[in-house]
Short mmCIF file of C-alpha atoms in Angstrom, two decimals:
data_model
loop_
_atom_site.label_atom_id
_atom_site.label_comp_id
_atom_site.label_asym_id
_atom_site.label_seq_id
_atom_site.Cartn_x
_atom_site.Cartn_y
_atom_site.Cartn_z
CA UNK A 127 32.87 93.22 63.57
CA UNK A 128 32.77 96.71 65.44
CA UNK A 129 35.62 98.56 66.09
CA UNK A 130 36.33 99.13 69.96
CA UNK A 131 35.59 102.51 71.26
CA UNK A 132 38.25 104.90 71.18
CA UNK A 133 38.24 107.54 74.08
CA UNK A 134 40.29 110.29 74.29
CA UNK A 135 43.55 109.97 76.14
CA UNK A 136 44.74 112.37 79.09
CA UNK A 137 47.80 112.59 80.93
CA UNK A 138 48.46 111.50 84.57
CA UNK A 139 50.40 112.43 87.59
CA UNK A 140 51.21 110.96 90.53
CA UNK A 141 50.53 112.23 93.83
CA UNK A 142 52.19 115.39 95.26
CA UNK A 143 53.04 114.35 98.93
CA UNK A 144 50.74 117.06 100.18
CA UNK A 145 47.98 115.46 98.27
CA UNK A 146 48.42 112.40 99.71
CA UNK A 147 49.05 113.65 103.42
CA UNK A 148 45.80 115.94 102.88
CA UNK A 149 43.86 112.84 101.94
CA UNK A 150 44.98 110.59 104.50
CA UNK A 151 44.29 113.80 107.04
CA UNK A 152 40.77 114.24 105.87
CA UNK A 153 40.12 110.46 105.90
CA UNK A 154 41.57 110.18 108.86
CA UNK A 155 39.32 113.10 110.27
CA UNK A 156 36.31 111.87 108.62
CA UNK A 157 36.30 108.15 111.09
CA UNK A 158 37.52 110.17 113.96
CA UNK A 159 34.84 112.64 113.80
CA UNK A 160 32.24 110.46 116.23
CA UNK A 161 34.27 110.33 119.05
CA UNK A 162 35.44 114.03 118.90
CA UNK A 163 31.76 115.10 118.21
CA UNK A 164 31.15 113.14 121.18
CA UNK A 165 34.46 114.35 122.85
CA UNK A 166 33.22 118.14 122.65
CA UNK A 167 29.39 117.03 123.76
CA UNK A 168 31.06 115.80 127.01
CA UNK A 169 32.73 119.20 127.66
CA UNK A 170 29.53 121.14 127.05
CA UNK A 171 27.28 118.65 129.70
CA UNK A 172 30.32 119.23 132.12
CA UNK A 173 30.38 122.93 131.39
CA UNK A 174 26.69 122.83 131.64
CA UNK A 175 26.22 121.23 134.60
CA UNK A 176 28.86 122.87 136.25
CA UNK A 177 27.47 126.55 135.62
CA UNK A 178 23.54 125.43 136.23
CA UNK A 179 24.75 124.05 139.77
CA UNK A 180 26.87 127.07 140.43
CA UNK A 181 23.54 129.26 139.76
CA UNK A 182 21.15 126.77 141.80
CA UNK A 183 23.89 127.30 144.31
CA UNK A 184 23.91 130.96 144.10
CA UNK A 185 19.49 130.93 143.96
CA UNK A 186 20.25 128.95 147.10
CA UNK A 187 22.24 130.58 149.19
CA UNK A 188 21.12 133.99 148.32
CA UNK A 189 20.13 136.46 150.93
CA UNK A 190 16.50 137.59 151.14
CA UNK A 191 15.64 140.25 150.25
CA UNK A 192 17.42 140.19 147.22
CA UNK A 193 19.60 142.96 146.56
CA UNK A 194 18.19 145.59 144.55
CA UNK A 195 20.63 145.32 141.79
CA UNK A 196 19.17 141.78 141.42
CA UNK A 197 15.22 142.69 141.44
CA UNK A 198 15.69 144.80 138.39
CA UNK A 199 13.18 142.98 135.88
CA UNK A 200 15.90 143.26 133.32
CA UNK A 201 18.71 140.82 135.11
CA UNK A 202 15.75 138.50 135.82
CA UNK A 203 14.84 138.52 132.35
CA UNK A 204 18.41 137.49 131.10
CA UNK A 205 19.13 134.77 134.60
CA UNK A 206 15.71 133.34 133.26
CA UNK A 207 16.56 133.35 129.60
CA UNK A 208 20.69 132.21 129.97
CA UNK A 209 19.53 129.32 132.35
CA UNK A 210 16.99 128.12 129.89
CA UNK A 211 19.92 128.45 126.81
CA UNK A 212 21.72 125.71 128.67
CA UNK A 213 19.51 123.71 129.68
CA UNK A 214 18.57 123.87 126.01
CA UNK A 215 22.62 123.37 125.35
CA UNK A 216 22.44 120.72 128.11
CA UNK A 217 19.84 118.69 125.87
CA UNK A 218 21.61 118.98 123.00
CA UNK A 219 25.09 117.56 124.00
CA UNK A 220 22.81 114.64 125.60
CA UNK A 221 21.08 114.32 122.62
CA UNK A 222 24.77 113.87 121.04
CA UNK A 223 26.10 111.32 123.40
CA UNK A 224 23.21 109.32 123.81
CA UNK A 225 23.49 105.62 123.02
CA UNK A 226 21.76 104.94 120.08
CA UNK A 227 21.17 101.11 118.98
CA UNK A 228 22.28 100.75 115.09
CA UNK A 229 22.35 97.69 113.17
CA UNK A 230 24.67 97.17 110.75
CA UNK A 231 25.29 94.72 108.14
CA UNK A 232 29.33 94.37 108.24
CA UNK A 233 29.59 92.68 105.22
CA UNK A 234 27.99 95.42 103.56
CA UNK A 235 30.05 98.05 102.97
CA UNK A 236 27.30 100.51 101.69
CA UNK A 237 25.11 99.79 104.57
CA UNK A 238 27.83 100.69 107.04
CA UNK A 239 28.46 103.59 105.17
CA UNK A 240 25.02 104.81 105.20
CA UNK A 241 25.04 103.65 109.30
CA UNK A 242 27.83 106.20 109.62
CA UNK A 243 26.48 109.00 107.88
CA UNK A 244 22.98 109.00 110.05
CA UNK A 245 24.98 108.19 113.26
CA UNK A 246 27.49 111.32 112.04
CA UNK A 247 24.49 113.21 111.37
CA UNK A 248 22.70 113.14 114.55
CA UNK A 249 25.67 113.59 116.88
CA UNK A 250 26.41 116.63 114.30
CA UNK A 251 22.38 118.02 114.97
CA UNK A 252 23.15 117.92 118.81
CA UNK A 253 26.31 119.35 119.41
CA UNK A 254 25.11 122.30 116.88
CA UNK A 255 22.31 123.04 118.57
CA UNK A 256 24.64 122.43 122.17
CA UNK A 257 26.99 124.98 120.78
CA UNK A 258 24.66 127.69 119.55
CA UNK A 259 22.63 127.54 123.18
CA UNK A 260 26.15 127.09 125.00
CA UNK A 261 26.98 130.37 123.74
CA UNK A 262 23.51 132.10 123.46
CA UNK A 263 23.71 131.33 127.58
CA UNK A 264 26.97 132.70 128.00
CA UNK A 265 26.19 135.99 126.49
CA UNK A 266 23.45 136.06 128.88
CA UNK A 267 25.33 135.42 131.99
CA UNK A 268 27.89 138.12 130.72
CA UNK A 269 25.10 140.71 130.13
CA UNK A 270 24.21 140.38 133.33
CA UNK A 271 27.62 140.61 134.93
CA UNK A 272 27.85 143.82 132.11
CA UNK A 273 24.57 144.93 133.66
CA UNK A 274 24.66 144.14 138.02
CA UNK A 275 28.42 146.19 137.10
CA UNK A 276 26.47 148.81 135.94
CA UNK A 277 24.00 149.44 138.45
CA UNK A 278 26.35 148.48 140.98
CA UNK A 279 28.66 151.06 140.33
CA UNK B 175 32.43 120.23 75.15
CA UNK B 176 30.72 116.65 74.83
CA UNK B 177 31.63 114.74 77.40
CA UNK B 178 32.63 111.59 76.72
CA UNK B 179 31.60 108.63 78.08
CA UNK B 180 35.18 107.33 79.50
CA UNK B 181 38.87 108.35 79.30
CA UNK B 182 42.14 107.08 78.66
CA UNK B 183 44.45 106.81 81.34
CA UNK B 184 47.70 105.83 81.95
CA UNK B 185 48.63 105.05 85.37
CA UNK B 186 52.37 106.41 86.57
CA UNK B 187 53.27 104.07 89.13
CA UNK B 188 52.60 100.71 86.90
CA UNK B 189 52.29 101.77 83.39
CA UNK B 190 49.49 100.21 83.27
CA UNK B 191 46.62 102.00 80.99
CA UNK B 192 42.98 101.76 80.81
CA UNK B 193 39.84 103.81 79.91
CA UNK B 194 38.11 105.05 83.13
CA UNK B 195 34.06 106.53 83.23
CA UNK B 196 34.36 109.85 83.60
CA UNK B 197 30.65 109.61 85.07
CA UNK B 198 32.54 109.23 89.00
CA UNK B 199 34.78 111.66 88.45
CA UNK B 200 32.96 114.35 87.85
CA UNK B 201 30.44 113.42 90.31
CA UNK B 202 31.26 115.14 93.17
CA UNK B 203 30.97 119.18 92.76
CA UNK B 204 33.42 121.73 91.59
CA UNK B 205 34.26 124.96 92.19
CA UNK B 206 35.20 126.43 88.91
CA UNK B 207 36.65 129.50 88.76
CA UNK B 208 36.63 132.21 86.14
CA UNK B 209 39.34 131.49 83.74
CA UNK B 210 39.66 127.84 84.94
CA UNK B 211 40.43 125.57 82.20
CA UNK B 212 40.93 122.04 83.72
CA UNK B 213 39.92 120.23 87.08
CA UNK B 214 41.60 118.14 88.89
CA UNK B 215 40.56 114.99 90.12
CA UNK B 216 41.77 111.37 91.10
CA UNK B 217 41.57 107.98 89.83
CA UNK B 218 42.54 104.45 91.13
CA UNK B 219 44.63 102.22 88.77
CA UNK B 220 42.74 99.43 88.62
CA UNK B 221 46.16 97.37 88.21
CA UNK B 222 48.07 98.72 91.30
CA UNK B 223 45.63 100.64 93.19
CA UNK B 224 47.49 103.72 93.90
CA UNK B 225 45.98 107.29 92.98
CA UNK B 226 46.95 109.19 89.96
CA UNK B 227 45.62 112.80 89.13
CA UNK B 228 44.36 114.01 86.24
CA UNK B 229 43.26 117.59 84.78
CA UNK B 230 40.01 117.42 83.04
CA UNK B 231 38.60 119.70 81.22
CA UNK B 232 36.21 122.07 82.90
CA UNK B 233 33.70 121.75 80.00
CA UNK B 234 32.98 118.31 81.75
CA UNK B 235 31.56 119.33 85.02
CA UNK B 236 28.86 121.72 82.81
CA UNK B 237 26.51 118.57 82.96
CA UNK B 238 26.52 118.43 86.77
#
């Protein structure tokens, strides 16, 4: 007869509180993390939307000619290249609140985790990209406040 | 350090003691820093459920 395995002993603790409120946080942040991934994506399409209809307004009601400040190749350059950053932006927060069908086995709990981690994962993807192009077209918009200031004055 | 295969552990809460695979626990990665000489990590009691922690050696996470 073989003797059971003997394995080396190690002491325990319990649980500072800390611990256990960090771990209940992160948990906690880990399910919630859709909807505020989804939360933030709906900011960026209104802050998108708002600022591409506030230019198509300004293209719109513009006076013609242009004023001289405006006709400068390099303001033109950076309109053209901030409007296409959020429409890129706009794209990506879509891409991030889009409704996606996923089927899910709910008596699996592997599958649902696996469900999670590719729905996570897109919605991540999107508002990343969102974020970056948000921001990439607000630097142009403020170069070219920066810049019309400039040759303005 | 060898690590070994499972661990002895006795749970706080309950009392109640059993030998845990060490295999999960040092799964996930570690940052190790110079001088470190234990990790620390959490187990379930398989009796009550509730977490414990334990400091393993850092040898242990040289296989990872």
């Amino acid at each position: 007869m073989s003797e059971p395995d003997v394995y080396p002993s190690f002491p325990t603790e319990p649980e500072t509180a800390e611990e256990a409120a960090l771990y209940a946080w992160f948990t906690e942040q880990r399910i919630k993390s859709v909807d505020n991934l989804e939360g933030a994506a709906r900011q960026i399409i209104t802050l998108c939307t708002t600022l591409l209809g506030l230019l198509l307004g300004l293209l719109a009601l513009t006076e013609d000619p242009l004023p001289a400040h405006l006709n400068w190749s390099g303001v033109q350059w950076l309109g053209g290249l901030g409007v296409a950053a959020l429409l890129v932006a706009l794209g990506g927060a879509l891409w991030a609140v889009m409704p996606w069908r996923v089927e899910a086995n709910l008596i699996d709990p592997e599958d649902l985790q696996a469900k999670f981690e590719t729905l996570l994962a897109r919605k991540r993807l999107g508002l990343q990209v969102a974020v970056v192009c948000f921001g990439a077209g607000m630097l142009f918009l403020g170069a070219i406040v920066v810049v019309t200031l400039a040759l303005i004055i | 350090m060898t690590r070994p295969e499972k661990i002895n552990l006795t749970c706080t809460h309950c009392g109640h003691n059993w030998d845990q695979p060490t295999a999960p626990l040092v799964a996930q990665k570690a940052v190790i820093y110079r001088g470190d000489k234990t990790v620390k990590r959490r187990a379930t009691c398989p009796n009550c459920h509730r977490w414990v922690t334990v400091q393993l050696p850092a040898e242990y996470f040289d296989h990872e």
